CSV table of C-alpha atoms and ligand atoms in Angstrom, one decimal:
chain,number,residue,atom,x,y,z
D,25,UNK,CA,0.0,0.0,0.0
D,26,UNK,CA,1.6,3.3,-1.0
D,27,UNK,CA,1.4,6.7,0.6
D,28,UNK,CA,-1.0,7.7,-2.1
D,29,UNK,CA,-3.7,5.4,-0.6
D,30,UNK,CA,-3.3,6.7,2.9
D,31,UNK,CA,-4.8,9.5,4.9
D,32,UNK,CA,-1.9,11.7,6.0
D,33,UNK,CA,-2.2,14.0,9.0
D,34,UNK,CA,0.5,16.6,9.7
D,35,UNK,CA,0.5,17.7,13.3
D,36,UNK,CA,1.7,21.3,13.5
D,37,UNK,CA,1.9,24.0,10.9
D,38,UNK,CA,5.1,25.7,11.7
D,39,UNK,CA,8.5,25.7,10.0
D,40,UNK,CA,8.5,22.0,8.9
D,41,UNK,CA,4.8,21.4,9.2
D,42,UNK,CA,3.7,23.8,6.5
D,43,UNK,CA,6.4,22.6,4.2
D,44,UNK,CA,5.7,18.9,4.5
D,45,UNK,CA,1.9,19.4,4.3
D,46,UNK,CA,2.0,21.8,1.3
D,47,UNK,CA,4.6,19.8,-0.7
D,48,UNK,CA,2.8,16.5,-0.2
D,49,UNK,CA,-0.6,18.1,-1.1
D,50,UNK,CA,1.0,19.5,-4.3
D,51,UNK,CA,2.2,15.9,-5.1
D,52,UNK,CA,-1.4,14.8,-4.9
D,53,UNK,CA,-1.5,13.1,-1.5
D,54,UNK,CA,-4.5,13.2,0.8
D,55,UNK,CA,-3.2,15.6,3.6
D,56,UNK,CA,-5.0,17.1,6.5
D,57,UNK,CA,-3.4,19.3,9.3
D,58,UNK,CA,-4.0,18.8,13.0
D,59,UNK,CA,-3.6,21.7,15.4
D,60,UNK,CA,-4.3,22.5,19.0
D,61,UNK,CA,-7.6,24.3,19.8
D,62,UNK,CA,-7.2,28.1,19.3
D,63,UNK,CA,-4.1,27.6,17.3
D,64,UNK,CA,-2.7,30.8,15.7
D,65,UNK,CA,-2.0,28.7,12.5
D,66,UNK,CA,-5.5,27.4,12.0
D,67,UNK,CA,-6.6,30.2,9.6
D,68,UNK,CA,-3.4,30.0,7.6
D,69,UNK,CA,-3.6,26.2,7.1
D,70,UNK,CA,-7.3,26.6,6.0
D,71,UNK,CA,-6.4,29.4,3.6
D,72,UNK,CA,-3.7,27.1,2.2
D,73,UNK,CA,-6.4,24.6,1.3
D,74,UNK,CA,-6.2,22.1,4.2
D,75,UNK,CA,-8.9,20.5,6.2
D,76,UNK,CA,-7.9,21.4,9.7
D,77,UNK,CA,-8.7,19.1,12.6
D,78,UNK,CA,-8.1,19.2,16.3
D,79,UNK,CA,-5.5,16.9,17.8
D,80,UNK,CA,-7.9,14.2,18.8
D,81,UNK,CA,-9.6,14.1,15.4
D,82,UNK,CA,-6.3,14.2,13.7
D,83,UNK,CA,-5.1,11.1,15.6
D,84,UNK,CA,-8.3,9.2,14.8
D,85,UNK,CA,-8.2,10.0,11.1
D,86,UNK,CA,-4.5,9.4,10.4
D,87,UNK,CA,-3.1,6.4,8.6
D,88,UNK,CA,0.1,8.3,8.7
D,89,UNK,CA,0.7,10.8,11.5
D,90,UNK,CA,3.7,13.1,11.1
D,91,UNK,CA,4.8,14.9,14.3
D,92,UNK,CA,5.9,18.4,13.3
D,93,UNK,CA,5.4,20.3,16.6
D,94,UNK,CA,8.5,21.3,18.6
D,95,UNK,CA,10.5,18.4,19.9
D,96,UNK,CA,9.9,19.3,23.6
D,97,UNK,CA,6.1,19.3,23.0
D,98,UNK,CA,5.9,16.0,21.2
D,99,UNK,CA,5.9,13.6,24.2
D,100,UNK,CA,2.8,15.3,25.6
D,101,UNK,CA,1.1,15.3,22.2
D,102,UNK,CA,1.9,11.6,21.8
D,103,UNK,CA,0.8,10.6,25.3
D,104,UNK,CA,-2.4,12.6,25.3
D,105,UNK,CA,-3.7,12.1,21.8
D,106,UNK,CA,-1.7,9.6,19.8
D,107,UNK,CA,-0.9,6.7,22.2
D,108,UNK,CA,-4.6,5.7,22.5
D,109,UNK,CA,-6.0,7.6,19.5
D,110,UNK,CA,-4.0,6.2,16.5
D,111,UNK,CA,-5.4,3.3,14.6
D,112,UNK,CA,-3.8,-0.1,15.0
D,113,UNK,CA,-0.9,-0.4,12.6
D,114,UNK,CA,-0.8,3.3,11.8
D,115,UNK,CA,2.4,5.0,10.7
D,116,UNK,CA,4.0,7.5,13.1
D,117,UNK,CA,6.6,9.9,11.5
D,118,UNK,CA,9.3,12.3,12.8
D,119,UNK,CA,11.5,14.9,11.2
D,120,UNK,CA,14.1,14.5,13.9
D,121,UNK,CA,15.1,11.5,16.1
D,122,UNK,CA,15.3,13.4,19.4
D,123,UNK,CA,12.3,11.9,21.3
D,124,UNK,CA,12.8,8.3,20.1
D,125,UNK,CA,16.6,8.4,20.6
D,126,UNK,CA,16.4,9.9,24.1
D,127,UNK,CA,13.5,7.7,25.2
D,128,UNK,CA,11.0,10.6,25.6
D,129,UNK,CA,8.4,8.7,23.4
D,130,UNK,CA,8.0,4.9,23.5
D,131,UNK,CA,5.7,4.1,20.6
D,132,UNK,CA,3.1,1.4,20.8
D,133,UNK,CA,4.5,-1.8,19.4
D,134,UNK,CA,1.9,-2.1,16.6
D,135,UNK,CA,2.9,1.4,15.2
D,136,UNK,CA,5.2,1.7,12.2
D,137,UNK,CA,7.7,4.4,13.2
D,138,UNK,CA,9.8,6.2,10.6
D,139,UNK,CA,11.8,9.4,10.2
D,140,UNK,CA,12.2,11.8,7.3
D,141,UNK,CA,14.6,14.5,8.4
D,142,UNK,CA,15.1,17.2,5.8
D,143,UNK,CA,18.6,18.7,6.0
D,144,UNK,CA,17.2,22.1,5.7
D,145,UNK,CA,15.2,24.8,7.6
D,146,UNK,CA,11.5,24.3,6.9
D,147,UNK,CA,11.0,27.4,4.9
D,148,UNK,CA,13.8,26.4,2.6
D,149,UNK,CA,12.1,22.9,2.2
D,150,UNK,CA,9.1,24.7,0.7
D,151,UNK,CA,11.1,27.2,-1.3
D,152,UNK,CA,13.4,24.5,-2.9
D,153,UNK,CA,10.3,22.4,-3.7
D,154,UNK,CA,8.7,25.3,-5.5
D,155,UNK,CA,12.0,25.8,-7.4
D,156,UNK,CA,11.8,22.0,-8.3
D,157,UNK,CA,15.3,21.6,-6.7
D,158,UNK,CA,14.6,19.8,-3.4
D,159,UNK,CA,16.8,19.4,-0.3
D,160,UNK,CA,18.7,16.4,1.1
D,161,UNK,CA,17.0,14.2,3.6
D,162,UNK,CA,17.9,11.5,6.1
D,163,UNK,CA,15.4,8.6,6.5
D,164,UNK,CA,15.2,5.9,9.0
D,165,UNK,CA,12.8,3.2,10.3
D,166,UNK,CA,12.5,2.5,14.0
D,167,UNK,CA,9.6,0.0,14.1
D,168,UNK,CA,8.3,-1.9,11.1
D,169,UNK,CA,5.5,-4.4,11.9
D,170,UNK,CA,4.0,-3.8,8.4
D,171,UNK,CA,7.3,-4.5,6.5
D,172,UNK,CA,6.6,-1.5,4.3
D,173,UNK,CA,7.7,1.4,6.5
D,174,UNK,CA,11.0,2.0,4.6
D,175,UNK,CA,9.1,2.4,1.3
D,176,UNK,CA,6.6,4.8,3.0
D,177,UNK,CA,9.5,6.8,4.3
D,178,UNK,CA,11.0,6.9,0.8
D,179,UNK,CA,7.7,8.1,-0.7
D,180,UNK,CA,7.5,10.8,2.0
D,181,UNK,CA,11.1,12.0,1.3
D,182,UNK,CA,10.4,12.0,-2.4
D,183,UNK,CA,7.2,14.1,-2.0
D,184,UNK,CA,8.6,16.6,0.5
D,185,UNK,CA,12.3,16.8,-0.5
D,186,UNK,CA,12.2,15.7,-4.2
D,187,UNK,CA,14.8,12.9,-3.8
D,188,UNK,CA,17.6,15.4,-4.1
D,189,UNK,CA,19.8,13.2,-1.9
D,190,UNK,CA,18.2,10.7,0.5
D,191,UNK,CA,20.4,8.8,2.9
D,192,UNK,CA,19.3,6.0,5.1
D,193,UNK,CA,20.5,6.2,8.7
D,194,UNK,CA,19.4,5.5,12.3
D,195,UNK,CA,17.5,7.7,14.7
D,196,UNK,CA,20.7,7.8,16.9
D,197,UNK,CA,23.0,8.9,14.1
D,198,UNK,CA,20.6,11.5,12.8
D,199,UNK,CA,20.0,12.9,16.3
D,200,UNK,CA,23.6,13.1,17.3
D,201,UNK,CA,24.9,14.5,14.1
D,202,UNK,CA,22.1,17.0,13.7
D,203,UNK,CA,22.5,18.4,17.2
D,204,UNK,CA,26.2,18.6,16.8
D,205,UNK,CA,26.0,20.3,13.4
D,206,UNK,CA,23.6,23.0,14.6
D,207,UNK,CA,25.5,23.7,17.8
D,208,UNK,CA,29.1,23.5,16.7
D,209,UNK,CA,29.0,24.7,13.1
D,210,UNK,CA,25.8,25.8,11.5
D,211,UNK,CA,24.2,28.0,14.2
D,212,UNK,CA,26.3,28.3,17.4
D,213,UNK,CA,29.8,28.1,15.8
D,214,UNK,CA,28.9,30.2,12.7
D,215,UNK,CA,27.2,33.1,14.6
D,216,UNK,CA,30.1,33.3,17.1
D,217,UNK,CA,32.7,33.3,14.3
D,218,UNK,CA,30.9,36.1,12.4
D,219,UNK,CA,30.5,38.1,15.7
D,220,UNK,CA,34.1,37.6,16.7
D,221,UNK,CA,35.3,38.9,13.3
D,222,UNK,CA,33.0,41.9,13.4
D,223,UNK,CA,34.0,42.8,17.0
D,224,UNK,CA,37.7,42.5,16.2
D,225,UNK,CA,37.3,45.0,13.4
D,226,UNK,CA,35.2,47.3,15.5
D,227,UNK,CA,37.7,47.3,18.4
D,228,UNK,CA,40.4,48.2,15.9
D,229,UNK,CA,38.4,51.3,15.0
D,230,UNK,CA,37.0,50.3,11.6
D,231,UNK,CA,33.5,51.4,10.3
D,232,UNK,CA,30.9,49.1,11.7
D,233,UNK,CA,29.1,48.9,8.3
D,234,UNK,CA,32.2,47.7,6.6
D,235,UNK,CA,32.8,45.2,9.5
D,236,UNK,CA,29.2,43.9,9.0
D,237,UNK,CA,29.6,43.5,5.2
D,238,UNK,CA,32.9,41.8,5.6
D,239,UNK,CA,32.2,39.3,8.4
D,240,UNK,CA,28.4,38.7,8.1
D,241,UNK,CA,26.8,39.7,4.8
D,242,UNK,CA,29.5,38.2,2.6
D,243,UNK,CA,29.3,34.9,4.4
D,244,UNK,CA,26.3,33.9,2.3
D,245,UNK,CA,28.0,34.7,-0.9
D,246,UNK,CA,31.0,32.5,0.0
D,247,UNK,CA,28.8,29.7,1.4
D,248,UNK,CA,26.7,29.8,-1.8
D,249,UNK,CA,29.9,28.9,-3.8
D,250,UNK,CA,30.8,26.1,-1.4
D,251,UNK,CA,27.1,24.9,-1.5
D,252,UNK,CA,27.1,24.7,-5.3
D,253,UNK,CA,30.6,23.4,-6.1
D,254,UNK,CA,32.7,22.7,-3.0
D,255,UNK,CA,35.7,24.3,-1.3
D,256,UNK,CA,38.1,24.0,-4.3
D,257,UNK,CA,35.7,25.8,-6.7
D,258,UNK,CA,35.0,28.5,-4.1
D,259,UNK,CA,38.8,29.0,-3.9
D,260,UNK,CA,39.0,29.3,-7.7
D,261,UNK,CA,36.4,32.1,-7.5
D,262,UNK,CA,38.2,34.2,-4.8
D,263,UNK,CA,41.5,36.1,-5.5
D,264,UNK,CA,44.9,34.5,-5.0
D,265,UNK,CA,45.4,36.9,-2.2
D,266,UNK,CA,42.2,35.7,-0.4
D,267,UNK,CA,43.1,32.0,-1.1
D,268,UNK,CA,46.6,32.4,0.3
D,269,UNK,CA,45.3,34.2,3.4
D,270,UNK,CA,42.7,31.4,3.8
D,271,UNK,CA,45.3,28.7,3.9
D,272,UNK,CA,47.7,30.4,6.3
D,273,UNK,CA,45.1,31.8,8.7
D,274,UNK,CA,42.1,29.5,9.0
D,275,UNK,CA,43.8,26.9,11.2
D,276,UNK,CA,44.9,29.7,13.6
D,277,UNK,CA,41.3,30.7,14.1
D,278,UNK,CA,39.9,27.1,14.6
D,279,UNK,CA,42.5,26.0,17.0
D,280,UNK,CA,43.3,22.8,18.9
D,281,UNK,CA,41.2,24.2,21.7
D,282,UNK,CA,38.2,24.8,19.4
D,283,UNK,CA,38.4,21.2,18.2
D,284,UNK,CA,38.6,20.0,21.8
D,285,UNK,CA,35.5,22.1,22.5
D,286,UNK,CA,33.7,20.5,19.5
D,287,UNK,CA,34.6,17.0,20.9
D,288,UNK,CA,33.2,18.0,24.3
D,289,UNK,CA,30.0,19.3,22.6
D,290,UNK,CA,29.6,16.0,20.9
D,291,UNK,CA,30.2,14.0,24.1
D,292,UNK,CA,27.4,16.0,25.8
D,293,UNK,CA,25.1,15.1,23.0
D,294,UNK,CA,26.1,11.5,23.1
D,295,UNK,CA,25.8,11.1,26.8
D,296,UNK,CA,22.4,12.8,26.9
D,297,UNK,CA,23.4,15.8,29.0
D,298,UNK,CA,22.4,18.4,26.4
D,299,UNK,CA,19.0,16.7,25.9
D,300,UNK,CA,18.4,16.7,29.7
D,301,UNK,CA,19.3,20.4,30.0
D,302,UNK,CA,17.1,21.3,27.0
D,303,UNK,CA,14.1,19.3,28.4
D,304,UNK,CA,14.5,21.0,31.8
D,305,UNK,CA,14.7,24.4,30.0
D,306,UNK,CA,11.4,23.7,28.3
D,307,UNK,CA,9.8,22.5,31.6
D,308,UNK,CA,11.0,25.8,33.3
D,309,UNK,CA,9.3,27.9,30.6
D,310,UNK,CA,12.5,28.6,28.5
D,311,UNK,CA,14.3,31.1,30.8
D,312,UNK,CA,17.6,30.9,28.8
D,313,UNK,CA,16.0,30.8,25.4
D,314,UNK,CA,13.8,33.9,26.1
D,315,UNK,CA,16.6,36.0,27.7
D,316,UNK,CA,19.0,35.2,24.8
D,317,UNK,CA,16.4,35.9,22.1
D,318,UNK,CA,15.7,39.3,23.5
D,319,UNK,CA,19.4,40.1,24.1
D,320,UNK,CA,20.3,39.2,20.5
D,321,UNK,CA,17.7,41.5,19.0
D,322,UNK,CA,19.2,44.5,21.0
D,323,UNK,CA,22.8,43.8,20.0
D,324,UNK,CA,24.6,46.5,17.9
D,325,UNK,CA,25.5,43.9,15.2
D,326,UNK,CA,21.8,43.2,14.6
D,327,UNK,CA,20.9,46.9,14.5
D,328,UNK,CA,23.6,47.6,12.0
D,329,UNK,CA,22.5,44.6,9.9
D,330,UNK,CA,18.9,45.8,9.8
D,331,UNK,CA,20.1,49.3,8.8
D,332,UNK,CA,22.2,47.9,5.9
D,333,UNK,CA,19.4,45.6,4.7
D,334,UNK,CA,17.1,48.6,4.7
D,335,UNK,CA,19.6,50.6,2.7
D,336,UNK,CA,20.1,47.8,0.2
D,337,UNK,CA,16.4,47.1,-0.2
D,338,UNK,CA,15.8,50.8,-1.0
D,339,UNK,CA,18.4,50.6,-3.8
D,340,UNK,CA,17.1,47.4,-5.4
A,21,NAP,N1,12.7,24.0,12.0
A,21,NAP,C1,13.4,23.3,11.2
A,21,NAP,O1,13.9,23.8,10.2
A,21,NAP,C2,13.7,21.8,11.3
A,21,NAP,C3,14.6,21.2,10.5
A,21,NAP,C4,14.7,19.8,10.6
A,21,NAP,C5,13.9,19.1,11.5
A,21,NAP,N2,13.1,19.8,12.3
A,21,NAP,C6,12.2,19.0,13.2
A,21,NAP,O2,10.9,19.2,12.8
A,21,NAP,C7,10.0,19.1,13.9
A,21,NAP,C8,9.2,20.4,14.0
A,21,NAP,O3,10.0,21.5,14.2
A,21,NAP,P1,9.6,22.9,13.8
A,21,NAP,O4,10.8,23.8,14.0
A,21,NAP,O5,9.0,22.9,12.4
A,21,NAP,O6,8.5,23.3,14.8
A,21,NAP,P2,7.7,24.7,15.0
A,21,NAP,O7,7.8,25.5,13.8
A,21,NAP,O8,8.2,25.3,16.3
A,21,NAP,O9,6.3,24.1,15.2
A,21,NAP,C9,5.2,25.0,15.4
A,21,NAP,C10,3.9,24.3,15.3
A,21,NAP,O10,3.8,23.4,16.4
A,21,NAP,C11,2.5,23.7,17.1
A,21,NAP,N3,2.7,23.5,18.5
A,21,NAP,C12,3.6,24.1,19.3
A,21,NAP,N4,3.4,23.6,20.6
A,21,NAP,C13,2.4,22.7,20.5
A,21,NAP,C14,1.8,21.9,21.5
A,21,NAP,N5,2.2,21.9,22.8
A,21,NAP,N6,0.8,21.1,21.1
A,21,NAP,C15,0.4,21.1,19.8
A,21,NAP,N7,0.9,21.8,18.8
A,21,NAP,C16,1.9,22.6,19.2
A,21,NAP,C17,2.3,25.2,16.8
A,21,NAP,O11,1.0,25.4,17.0
A,21,NAP,P3,0.4,27.0,16.8
A,21,NAP,O12,0.3,27.1,15.4
A,21,NAP,O13,-0.8,26.9,17.6
A,21,NAP,O14,1.5,27.9,17.4
A,21,NAP,C18,2.8,25.2,15.3
A,21,NAP,O15,1.7,24.8,14.4
A,21,NAP,C19,10.9,18.9,15.1
A,21,NAP,O16,11.0,17.6,15.4
A,21,NAP,C20,12.3,19.5,14.7
A,21,NAP,O17,13.4,19.0,15.3
A,21,NAP,C21,12.9,21.1,12.2
């Protein structure tokens, strides 16, 4: 039985939720969206053409239930609505292995449990689908009483991510590499690198707008070259001066200590300490997340960035 013959219910209509639901609908699948009562996303999902159900109705309708609410809210959603509400032999999907890997959700034995984790922010999943390009995805099967769960995960990945590059993995490997990537490189590491460069130029008395262009704005242009053709091609595109500076300086910036910190970051992910801290943060009402979010918006680098984006948008 293929995904085409199943009633798909996407729980949540946020970053990943809207992308999975819309992409699958555009591929011709029977997709509904399930949201909590009073959800701020209800109208948007209806305007986008979906039948919107509450969480209980969604659980009862689903042949395939995809959990696309925040990781820290998934256990409650599962325990309250899906554990008893899902049909016998239904399929339960995740876009990240966190709750299965760290034992926060223990699925009923009759459920077929799979993962399709796009290697992309949700809004890019939709954007790249509309551009007919797609994004890479990791797929995995955790429980397979039906013996067809892998095929269903492949169908889901093809519909949502367009088969750009689908790799089979485990929930453990996806979870640990994903958390490591976002903390050490993609988000945590990258933002601190850009800020450190910007602040070094500012402290030396340079114009803050030049510092921003140099250390933040241009990052995308360089990364775009790496994204499309790799490091060597990026280096062909930059000047010999830049390339020579790159080789002799990069390793002085990412030092032995940086690499040791990366290793420690990975160990905290592997031994579950990061997961425990994050779950406690959620239970306490996100004190760190809220403080940092507000603080970041007020930082000088963000204000300069907004001014430069305004200036550039007026000149477009
Ligand atoms: N964000 C990404 O780019 C990304 C990338 C790869 C994998 N993932 C994975 O995809 C999954 C979803 O992440 P996301 O970032 O897309 O989530 P998100 O945007 O934060 O999800 C928001 C949606 O979840 C609903 N929601 C929030 N709390 C809820 C609760 N307690 N009960 C029911 N619904 C609730 C929201 O409802 P309202 O509309 O009512 O606010 C909204 O529709 C996670 O497993 C995540 O790790 C995310």
